[in-house]
Coordinates of C-alpha atoms and ligand atoms in Angstrom, one line a residue:
X6 CA -41.4 22.7 9.2
X7 CA -38.1 21.1 10.3
X8 CA -37.4 18.1 12.4
X9 CA -36.4 19.1 15.9
X10 CA -37.3 18.5 19.6
X11 CA -40.1 21.1 19.2
X12 CA -41.7 19.3 16.2
X13 CA -41.4 15.7 17.5
X14 CA -45.0 15.6 18.5
X15 CA -46.1 16.6 15.0
X16 CA -44.7 13.4 13.5
X17 CA -47.2 10.9 12.1
X18 CA -48.1 8.1 14.5
X19 CA -46.2 5.4 12.4
X20 CA -42.9 7.2 12.7
X21 CA -41.0 6.1 15.8
X22 CA -39.4 8.7 18.1
X23 CA -37.2 8.9 21.2
X24 CA -39.0 7.4 24.2
X25 CA -37.1 9.7 26.4
X26 CA -36.4 13.4 26.7
X27 CA -33.2 14.1 24.6
X28 CA -32.5 17.2 26.6
X29 CA -32.0 15.1 29.8
X30 CA -29.4 12.8 28.1
X31 CA -25.7 13.1 29.2
X32 CA -23.1 12.5 26.5
X33 CA -20.5 9.9 27.8
X34 CA -19.4 8.7 24.3
X35 CA -17.4 10.8 21.9
X36 CA -17.7 9.4 18.4
X37 CA -15.3 10.3 15.6
X38 CA -16.6 9.9 12.1
X39 CA -20.2 10.9 12.1
X40 CA -21.2 9.3 8.8
X41 CA -24.3 7.4 7.7
X42 CA -23.0 4.1 9.0
X43 CA -22.6 5.3 12.6
X44 CA -26.0 6.9 12.5
X45 CA -27.6 3.6 11.2
X46 CA -25.8 1.4 13.6
X47 CA -24.2 2.4 16.9
X48 CA -26.4 5.5 17.4
X49 CA -29.5 3.3 16.9
X50 CA -28.3 0.7 19.5
X51 CA -27.5 3.5 21.9
X52 CA -31.0 5.0 21.3
X53 CA -32.5 1.7 22.6
X54 CA -30.3 2.0 25.7
X55 CA -31.6 5.5 26.3
X56 CA -35.1 4.4 25.7
X57 CA -34.7 1.8 28.5
X58 CA -34.2 4.7 30.9
X59 CA -30.4 4.8 31.2
X60 CA -29.8 8.4 30.1
X61 CA -26.0 8.3 30.8
X62 CA -25.0 7.3 27.4
X63 CA -25.6 10.0 24.9
X64 CA -23.2 10.6 22.0
X65 CA -21.2 13.6 21.1
X66 CA -20.5 13.1 17.4
X67 CA -17.7 14.7 15.6
X68 CA -17.0 14.8 11.9
X69 CA -13.2 14.6 11.5
X70 CA -12.9 16.2 8.1
X71 CA -16.0 18.1 7.4
X72 CA -18.6 20.2 9.2
X73 CA -21.4 19.2 6.8
X74 CA -23.1 16.9 9.3
X75 CA -22.8 19.4 12.1
X76 CA -24.4 22.1 9.8
X77 CA -27.2 19.7 8.8
X78 CA -28.1 18.3 12.3
X79 CA -27.4 21.2 14.7
X80 CA -30.6 23.0 13.8
X81 CA -32.4 19.7 14.4
X82 CA -30.9 19.2 17.9
X83 CA -29.0 16.2 16.5
X84 CA -32.3 14.4 15.6
X85 CA -32.5 12.6 12.3
X86 CA -34.7 10.0 10.6
X87 CA -33.5 6.4 10.2
X88 CA -35.3 4.7 7.4
X89 CA -34.9 0.9 7.3
X90 CA -35.9 -0.7 4.1
X91 CA -36.4 -4.4 3.8
X92 CA -37.4 -6.3 0.7
X93 CA -41.1 -5.6 1.6
X94 CA -40.9 -3.5 4.7
X95 CA -40.2 0.1 5.6
X96 CA -39.7 1.3 9.1
X97 CA -39.0 4.9 10.0
X98 CA -37.9 6.2 13.4
X99 CA -36.3 9.4 14.7
X100 CA -33.1 8.8 16.6
X101 CA -32.2 11.0 19.6
X102 CA -28.9 9.6 20.9
X103 CA -26.6 12.1 19.2
X104 CA -26.9 15.0 21.6
X105 CA -23.9 17.2 20.7
X106 CA -22.3 17.6 17.3
X107 CA -18.9 18.9 16.4
X108 CA -17.3 19.0 13.0
X109 CA -14.5 19.9 10.7
X110 CA -10.9 20.9 11.4
X111 CA -12.0 24.1 13.1
X112 CA -13.7 22.2 15.8
X113 CA -10.6 20.1 16.6
X114 CA -9.9 22.1 19.8
X115 CA -13.4 21.4 21.0
X116 CA -13.1 17.7 20.2
X117 CA -9.9 17.6 22.3
X118 CA -11.7 19.4 25.1
X119 CA -14.4 16.8 25.1
X120 CA -11.8 14.0 25.1
X121 CA -10.2 15.5 28.2
X122 CA -13.6 15.7 29.9
X123 CA -13.7 13.0 32.7
X124 CA -17.4 12.4 31.8
X125 CA -16.4 10.9 28.4
X126 CA -15.9 7.2 29.0
X127 CA -15.7 5.9 25.4
X128 CA -14.2 7.3 22.2
X129 CA -15.6 5.3 19.3
X130 CA -14.5 5.5 15.7
X131 CA -15.8 4.9 12.2
X132 CA -13.3 6.5 9.9
X133 CA -13.0 3.6 7.3
X134 CA -9.9 1.5 6.7
X135 CA -7.7 4.4 5.5
X136 CA -8.2 6.5 8.6
X137 CA -5.9 4.3 10.6
X138 CA -2.8 4.9 8.3
X139 CA -1.8 1.3 8.5
X140 CA 0.1 -0.4 5.7
X141 CA -2.5 -2.7 4.3
X142 CA -0.2 -5.7 3.9
X143 CA 1.7 -5.5 7.2
X144 CA -0.8 -3.7 9.4
X145 CA 2.0 -1.5 10.6
X146 CA 1.5 2.3 11.0
X147 CA 2.7 4.3 8.0
X148 CA 4.5 7.2 9.8
X149 CA 5.6 8.6 6.5
X150 CA 2.0 9.5 5.5
X151 CA 1.7 13.3 5.0
X152 CA -1.2 13.9 7.5
X153 CA 0.6 11.8 10.1
X154 CA 3.9 13.7 9.6
X155 CA 2.0 16.9 10.0
X156 CA 0.3 15.7 13.3
X157 CA 3.7 14.5 14.6
X158 CA 5.1 18.0 13.8
X159 CA 2.1 19.7 15.5
X160 CA 0.8 17.3 18.1
X161 CA -1.2 20.0 19.8
X162 CA -3.2 20.7 16.7
X163 CA -4.0 17.2 15.4
X164 CA -6.1 16.6 12.3
X165 CA -6.0 12.7 12.1
X166 CA -7.9 10.4 14.4
X167 CA -4.6 9.1 15.6
X168 CA -3.4 12.6 16.5
X169 CA -6.7 13.4 18.2
X170 CA -6.9 10.3 20.3
X171 CA -3.2 10.5 21.4
X172 CA -3.5 14.1 22.3
X173 CA -6.8 13.5 24.1
X174 CA -5.2 10.7 26.1
X175 CA -2.2 12.8 26.8
X176 CA -4.4 15.6 28.3
X177 CA -6.1 13.0 30.5
X178 CA -2.8 11.6 31.7
X179 CA -1.5 15.2 32.5
X180 CA -4.7 15.9 34.4
X181 CA -4.8 12.6 36.3
X182 CA -8.0 11.5 34.6
X183 CA -8.4 7.8 33.8
X184 CA -8.2 7.1 30.1
X185 CA -11.3 6.5 28.0
X186 CA -11.8 3.2 26.1
X187 CA -11.1 3.4 22.4
X188 CA -13.7 1.4 20.4
X189 CA -13.1 0.9 16.7
X190 CA -16.2 0.2 14.6
X191 CA -14.5 -0.1 11.3
X192 CA -14.4 -3.0 8.9
X193 CA -10.9 -4.2 9.8
X194 CA -9.9 -7.6 11.2
X195 CA -9.3 -7.5 14.9
X196 CA -10.1 -3.8 14.6
X197 CA -9.4 -3.1 18.3
X198 CA -5.9 -4.6 18.0
X199 CA -5.2 -2.6 14.8
X200 CA -6.5 0.6 16.4
X201 CA -4.3 -0.1 19.4
X202 CA -1.3 -0.7 17.2
X203 CA -1.9 2.6 15.2
X204 CA -2.5 4.7 18.3
X205 CA 0.6 3.3 20.2
X206 CA 2.7 3.5 17.0
X207 CA 1.8 7.2 16.6
X208 CA 2.3 7.9 20.3
X209 CA 5.6 6.1 20.3
X210 CA 6.9 8.4 17.6
X211 CA 6.1 11.4 19.9
X212 CA 6.8 10.2 23.4
X213 CA 7.8 6.7 24.5
X214 CA 6.4 7.1 28.1
X215 CA 3.0 8.2 26.8
X216 CA 3.0 5.2 24.4
X217 CA 3.8 2.9 27.4
X218 CA 1.1 4.5 29.5
X219 CA -1.4 3.9 26.7
X220 CA -0.2 0.3 26.2
X221 CA -0.7 -0.3 29.9
X222 CA -3.9 1.5 30.6
X223 CA -6.2 1.9 27.5
X224 CA -8.7 -0.7 26.5
X225 CA -9.3 -1.3 22.8
X226 CA -12.2 -3.7 22.4
X227 CA -12.7 -5.4 19.1
X228 CA -16.1 -5.2 17.4
X229 CA -17.9 -6.7 14.4
X230 CA -20.2 -4.2 12.8
X231 CA -22.8 -4.9 10.1
X232 CA -25.5 -2.9 8.4
X233 CA -25.6 -2.1 4.7
X234 CA -26.0 1.7 4.5
X235 CA -25.7 3.4 1.2
X236 CA -25.1 7.2 1.0
X237 CA -28.2 9.2 1.4
X238 CA -29.5 10.6 -1.9
X239 CA -31.6 13.7 -2.7
X240 CA -34.4 11.3 -3.7
X241 CA -34.3 9.7 -0.2
X242 CA -34.5 13.1 1.4
X243 CA -37.6 14.1 -0.6
X244 CA -39.3 10.7 0.0
X245 CA -38.6 10.8 3.8
X246 CA -39.8 14.4 4.1
X247 CA -43.0 13.3 2.4
X248 CA -43.6 10.6 5.0
X249 CA -42.6 12.4 8.1
X250 CA -44.4 15.6 7.0
X251 CA -41.4 17.8 7.7
X252 CA -37.9 18.5 6.5
X253 CA -34.9 16.5 7.7
X254 CA -31.7 17.8 6.3
X255 CA -29.8 14.5 6.5
X256 CA -31.8 11.3 7.0
X257 CA -30.2 7.9 6.8
X258 CA -31.4 5.0 4.7
X259 CA -30.4 1.5 5.6
X260 CA -31.4 -2.1 5.4
X261 CA -33.7 -3.9 7.9
X262 CA -30.9 -6.2 9.1
X263 CA -28.3 -5.1 11.6
X264 CA -25.7 -6.9 13.7
X265 CA -23.1 -5.8 16.3
X266 CA -20.8 -8.1 18.2
X267 CA -18.6 -6.5 20.8
X268 CA -15.7 -7.7 22.9
X269 CA -16.6 -6.8 26.5
X270 CA -13.5 -4.9 27.5
X271 CA -14.3 -1.3 28.7
X272 CA -12.4 0.3 31.5
X273 CA -14.9 3.1 32.3
X274 CA -18.2 1.3 31.9
X275 CA -20.3 0.9 28.8
X276 CA -24.0 1.0 27.8
X277 CA -26.0 -2.2 27.9
X278 CA -26.1 -2.3 24.1
X279 CA -27.6 -5.8 24.3
X280 CA -30.8 -4.0 25.0
X281 CA -30.7 -2.9 21.4
X282 CA -29.7 -6.4 20.2
X283 CA -25.9 -6.2 20.3
X284 CA -24.1 -9.4 21.4
X285 CA -21.1 -9.4 23.8
X286 CA -18.8 -12.2 22.8
X287 CA -15.3 -13.7 23.3
X288 CA -15.3 -15.0 19.8
X289 CA -14.9 -11.7 18.2
X290 CA -12.3 -12.5 15.6
X291 CA -14.4 -15.4 14.3
X292 CA -17.3 -13.1 13.9
X293 CA -15.2 -10.4 12.2
X294 CA -13.6 -12.8 9.8
X295 CA -16.9 -14.4 8.8
X296 CA -18.4 -11.0 8.1
X297 CA -15.3 -9.4 6.4
X298 CA -14.7 -12.4 4.2
X299 CA -18.3 -13.5 3.3
X300 CA -20.1 -10.2 3.2
X301 CA -17.4 -7.6 2.4
X302 CA -15.4 -10.0 0.2
X303 CA -18.5 -10.7 -1.9
X304 CA -19.3 -7.0 -1.8
X305 CA -15.9 -6.0 -3.3
X306 CA -16.3 -8.8 -5.9
X307 CA -19.8 -7.5 -6.9
X308 CA -18.5 -3.9 -6.9
X309 CA -15.6 -4.6 -9.4
X310 CA -17.5 -6.9 -11.6
X311 CA -20.5 -4.6 -11.4
X312 CA -18.3 -1.7 -12.5
X313 CA -16.9 -3.7 -15.4
X314 CA -20.3 -4.9 -16.6
X315 CA -22.2 -1.7 -16.1
X316 CA -24.2 -2.8 -13.1
X317 CA -24.5 0.3 -10.9
X318 CA -26.0 -1.3 -7.8
X319 CA -25.3 -4.4 -5.8
X320 CA -28.9 -5.7 -6.4
X321 CA -28.5 -5.3 -10.2
X322 CA -25.1 -6.9 -10.1
X323 CA -26.6 -9.8 -8.2
X324 CA -29.2 -10.2 -10.8
X325 CA -26.6 -10.8 -13.5
X326 CA -26.0 -14.5 -13.7
X327 CA -22.3 -14.3 -14.6
X328 CA -21.7 -12.2 -11.5
X329 CA -23.9 -14.1 -9.1
X330 CA -22.3 -17.4 -10.2
X331 CA -18.9 -16.0 -9.3
X332 CA -20.2 -14.9 -5.9
X333 CA -21.6 -18.3 -5.2
X334 CA -18.2 -19.9 -6.1
X335 CA -16.4 -17.3 -4.0
X336 CA -18.5 -18.2 -1.0
X337 CA -17.7 -21.9 -1.4
X338 CA -13.9 -21.0 -1.4
X339 CA -14.2 -18.7 1.6
X340 CA -16.4 -21.1 3.6
X341 CA -14.0 -24.0 3.0
X342 CA -11.3 -22.3 5.1
X343 CA -13.5 -20.4 7.5
X344 CA -13.3 -20.8 11.3
X345 CA -16.9 -19.7 12.0
X346 CA -18.3 -18.7 15.4
X347 CA -19.8 -21.5 17.4
X348 CA -23.3 -22.3 16.5
X349 CA -23.3 -20.4 13.2
X350 CA -24.3 -22.2 10.1
X351 CA -22.2 -20.5 7.4
X352 CA -24.4 -21.9 4.6
X353 CA -27.4 -20.1 6.1
X354 CA -25.3 -17.1 6.7
X355 CA -24.4 -16.7 3.0
X356 CA -28.0 -17.4 2.0
X357 CA -29.1 -14.5 4.2
X358 CA -26.4 -12.3 2.6
X359 CA -27.8 -13.2 -0.8
X360 CA -31.2 -11.9 0.2
X361 CA -29.7 -8.8 1.7
X362 CA -27.7 -8.1 -1.5
X363 CA -30.9 -8.6 -3.6
X364 CA -32.9 -6.1 -1.6
X365 CA -34.6 -4.1 -4.3
X366 CA -35.3 -1.2 -2.1
X367 CA -31.7 -0.3 -1.4
X368 CA -29.7 1.5 -4.1
X369 CA -26.2 0.5 -2.9
X370 CA -23.8 1.8 -5.5
X371 CA -21.1 -0.5 -6.7
X372 CA -19.0 2.6 -7.3
X373 CA -19.2 3.4 -3.5
X374 CA -18.0 -0.1 -2.5
X375 CA -15.3 -0.1 -5.2
X376 CA -13.4 2.7 -3.5
X377 CA -10.3 2.1 -1.4
X378 CA -9.6 -1.3 -2.9
X379 CA -6.0 -1.3 -1.7
X380 CA -7.2 -0.9 1.9
X381 CA -10.0 -3.5 1.6
X382 CA -8.7 -6.4 -0.5
X383 CA -6.2 -7.7 2.2
X384 CA -8.8 -8.6 4.8
X385 CA -11.6 -9.4 2.5
X386 CA -10.0 -11.6 -0.2
X387 CA -6.3 -12.0 0.4
X388 CA -6.8 -13.5 3.9
X389 CA -9.0 -16.4 2.7
X390 CA -6.6 -16.7 -0.3
X391 CA -3.7 -17.2 2.1
X392 CA -5.6 -19.8 4.1
X393 CA -6.3 -21.7 0.8
X394 CA -2.7 -21.4 -0.4
X395 CA -1.6 -22.9 3.0
X396 CA -3.8 -25.9 2.2
X397 CA -2.6 -26.0 -1.3
X398 CA -6.0 -25.7 -2.9
X399 CA -6.7 -23.5 -5.9
X400 CA -8.9 -20.4 -5.6
X401 CA -10.3 -19.6 -9.1
X402 CA -13.1 -17.4 -7.8
X403 CA -10.8 -15.3 -5.6
X404 CA -8.4 -15.0 -8.5
X405 CA -11.3 -13.8 -10.7
X406 CA -12.2 -11.2 -8.1
X407 CA -8.6 -9.9 -8.0
X408 CA -8.5 -9.9 -11.8
X409 CA -11.7 -7.8 -11.8
X410 CA -10.2 -5.3 -9.4
X411 CA -7.1 -5.1 -11.7
X412 CA -9.3 -4.5 -14.8
X413 CA -11.2 -1.8 -12.8
X414 CA -7.9 0.0 -12.0
X415 CA -6.9 -0.3 -15.7
X416 CA -10.2 1.0 -16.9
X417 CA -10.1 3.9 -14.5
X418 CA -6.5 4.8 -15.7
X419 CA -7.4 4.6 -19.4
X420 CA -10.6 6.5 -19.1
X421 CA -8.9 9.1 -17.0
X422 CA -11.4 8.8 -14.2
X423 CA -10.7 9.5 -10.6
X424 CA -9.6 6.5 -8.6
X425 CA -10.8 6.8 -5.0
X426 CA -8.0 5.1 -3.2
X427 CA -5.2 6.4 -0.9
X428 CA -2.8 4.5 -3.2
X429 CA -4.4 5.9 -6.4
X430 CA -1.3 7.5 -7.8
X431 CA 0.8 4.3 -7.7
X432 CA -2.1 2.1 -8.8
X433 CA -2.8 4.2 -11.8
X434 CA 0.8 4.5 -12.8
X435 CA 1.3 0.8 -12.4
X436 CA -1.8 -0.1 -14.3
X437 CA -0.7 2.0 -17.3
X438 CA 2.9 0.8 -17.3
X439 CA 2.2 -1.5 -20.2
X440 CA -0.6 -2.5 -22.6
X441 CA 0.2 -6.1 -22.2
X442 CA -2.1 -8.1 -20.0
X443 CA 0.6 -10.3 -18.5
X444 CA 2.7 -7.3 -17.6
X445 CA -0.2 -5.4 -16.1
X446 CA -1.1 -8.4 -13.8
X447 CA 2.5 -8.9 -12.7
X448 CA 3.1 -5.2 -12.0
X449 CA -0.1 -4.8 -10.0
X450 CA 0.5 -8.0 -8.1
X451 CA 4.0 -6.7 -7.4
X452 CA 2.7 -4.0 -5.1
X453 CA 3.8 -5.5 -1.9
X454 CA 2.1 -2.8 0.2
X455 CA -1.1 -4.5 -0.8
X456 CA -0.2 -8.1 -1.5
X457 CA 2.7 -8.6 0.8
X458 CA 5.9 -10.3 -0.2
X459 CA 4.4 -13.8 -0.1
X460 CA 1.7 -13.2 -2.6
X461 CA 3.8 -10.9 -4.8
X462 CA 6.3 -13.6 -5.4
X463 CA 3.9 -16.4 -6.0
X464 CA 4.1 -17.4 -9.7
X465 CA 1.1 -19.8 -9.5
X466 CA -1.0 -17.0 -8.2
X467 CA 0.2 -14.7 -10.9
X468 CA -0.8 -17.3 -13.5
X469 CA -4.2 -17.9 -12.0
X470 CA -5.0 -14.2 -11.9
X471 CA -3.7 -13.7 -15.4
X472 CA -5.9 -16.5 -16.7
X473 CA -9.0 -14.8 -15.3
X474 CA -7.8 -11.3 -16.4
X475 CA -7.4 -12.6 -20.0
X476 CA -10.8 -14.4 -19.8
X477 CA -12.5 -11.1 -18.8
X478 CA -10.7 -9.3 -21.7
X479 CA -11.0 -11.9 -24.5
X480 CA -14.3 -13.5 -23.7
X481 CA -16.1 -10.7 -22.1
X482 CA -14.6 -7.7 -24.0
X483 CA -13.4 -5.9 -20.9
X484 CA -10.8 -3.2 -21.6
X485 CA -10.6 -4.0 -25.3
X486 CA -7.6 -1.7 -25.8
X487 CA -5.1 -3.9 -23.9
X488 CA -3.1 -6.6 -25.7
X489 CA -3.6 -10.2 -24.7
Ligands
CS2_527 C1 -19.0 -2.2 2.0 C2 -19.4 -2.0 3.4 O1 -18.4 0.0 1.2 C3 -18.0 -1.2 1.5 O2 -16.9 -1.5 1.3 O3 -18.6 -3.5 1.8 O4 -19.6 -0.7 3.8 C4 -20.6 -2.8 3.9 O5 -21.8 -2.3 3.3 C5 -20.8 -2.9 5.4 O6 -19.6 -3.4 5.9 C6 -22.0 -3.7 5.7 O7 -22.0 -4.0 7.1

């Protein structure tokens, strides 16, 4: 038996299910990037809106690169199980808010058709940092990136989210349809502003008038999204099938906690996501910075140190005193320069993060978080570092986190493993340019597309990272083949 609308009534009583008829829902949101995170987060908040009786806000979800999710969920009518695992709790519910599914390059024409549909009011995106093709240090669009070049050459057959959104907006402009709102749900600072810059930057390279129209008419609200959601494993699938008594091709496993803070700037309406617990706020940049620095900054630190000390999961890395001490010091450094949202106690906030990271029921792999470091470090660790440099205070924990990332790149280069990072080629080349610790640190720090001119040319910072890099090497035996 397979999960679907027809089998919903066969679910055990303790498994939640849509409190509405999914076949009556109208899709007004098109979501690009139909991964686990979206299904654990926005789709769940939207499910609560539908359950309140407002059936206008279903989601048409599109996988940008692959059709895997479409193939898994189409036979289930878009239904899937969301399994929230707390330290001592487990809650399962079937989500029904994704009512249409598209996927893969071959569906790009259908995605464009949906974008041009006047009934689509919001295009939301979770495509991770690298999907925006922004230079990590400057935040400017990288028009030279190969996929962007190809979309600029063939704007009617786009493959990137920028190409898709710009083409979708252009079709609406040609047809006299008001533009949809573009809502970024990625872990970037001021993600709406960055999405706007990327979209307008791409459009400007094609057609200046179109770029101006987008600048004048399209809303790009910022959002802070938070829910730790590891990739689903085969074991999860088997466990969930056992509980729900039927097969679900792609359930999602997540933590019990979830948070969503949204800037209320939508030109064609929006669901009342606060019904599901989201917060509409004017203080969005503060929320984003707190989360990106405290949660994601600590995550990256745990990931690189975890990878170096053979701790596969966040929880096991947190249980290693050497690592958890570094994370504690890191939080002190971050909090000292943090402009937190009003009424939030950042001490309590990091205590709650500690509990979430220690959740024994979530196997969140450090290898997963360690990917795309070049795209993540700037907002997670370099931003608080810059704030500290401006106050002329040292940042030994941040320096250690950066040294750990450098060792991770060196280790990947020497063991000939794959580095998951859009800058993999240059990173691996730079990390293997010399066997001398000092030269490795200076060369990696010299990558201004990550560190920016200011940090690249800061000798005190280089010395601080080098000290930590050498400490990891000499005292802790990391990368024994390099020379001190
Ligand atoms: C993680 C995030 O993979 C990563 O880089 O830091 O996906 C993190 O789990 C989420 O942002 C939590 O909200």
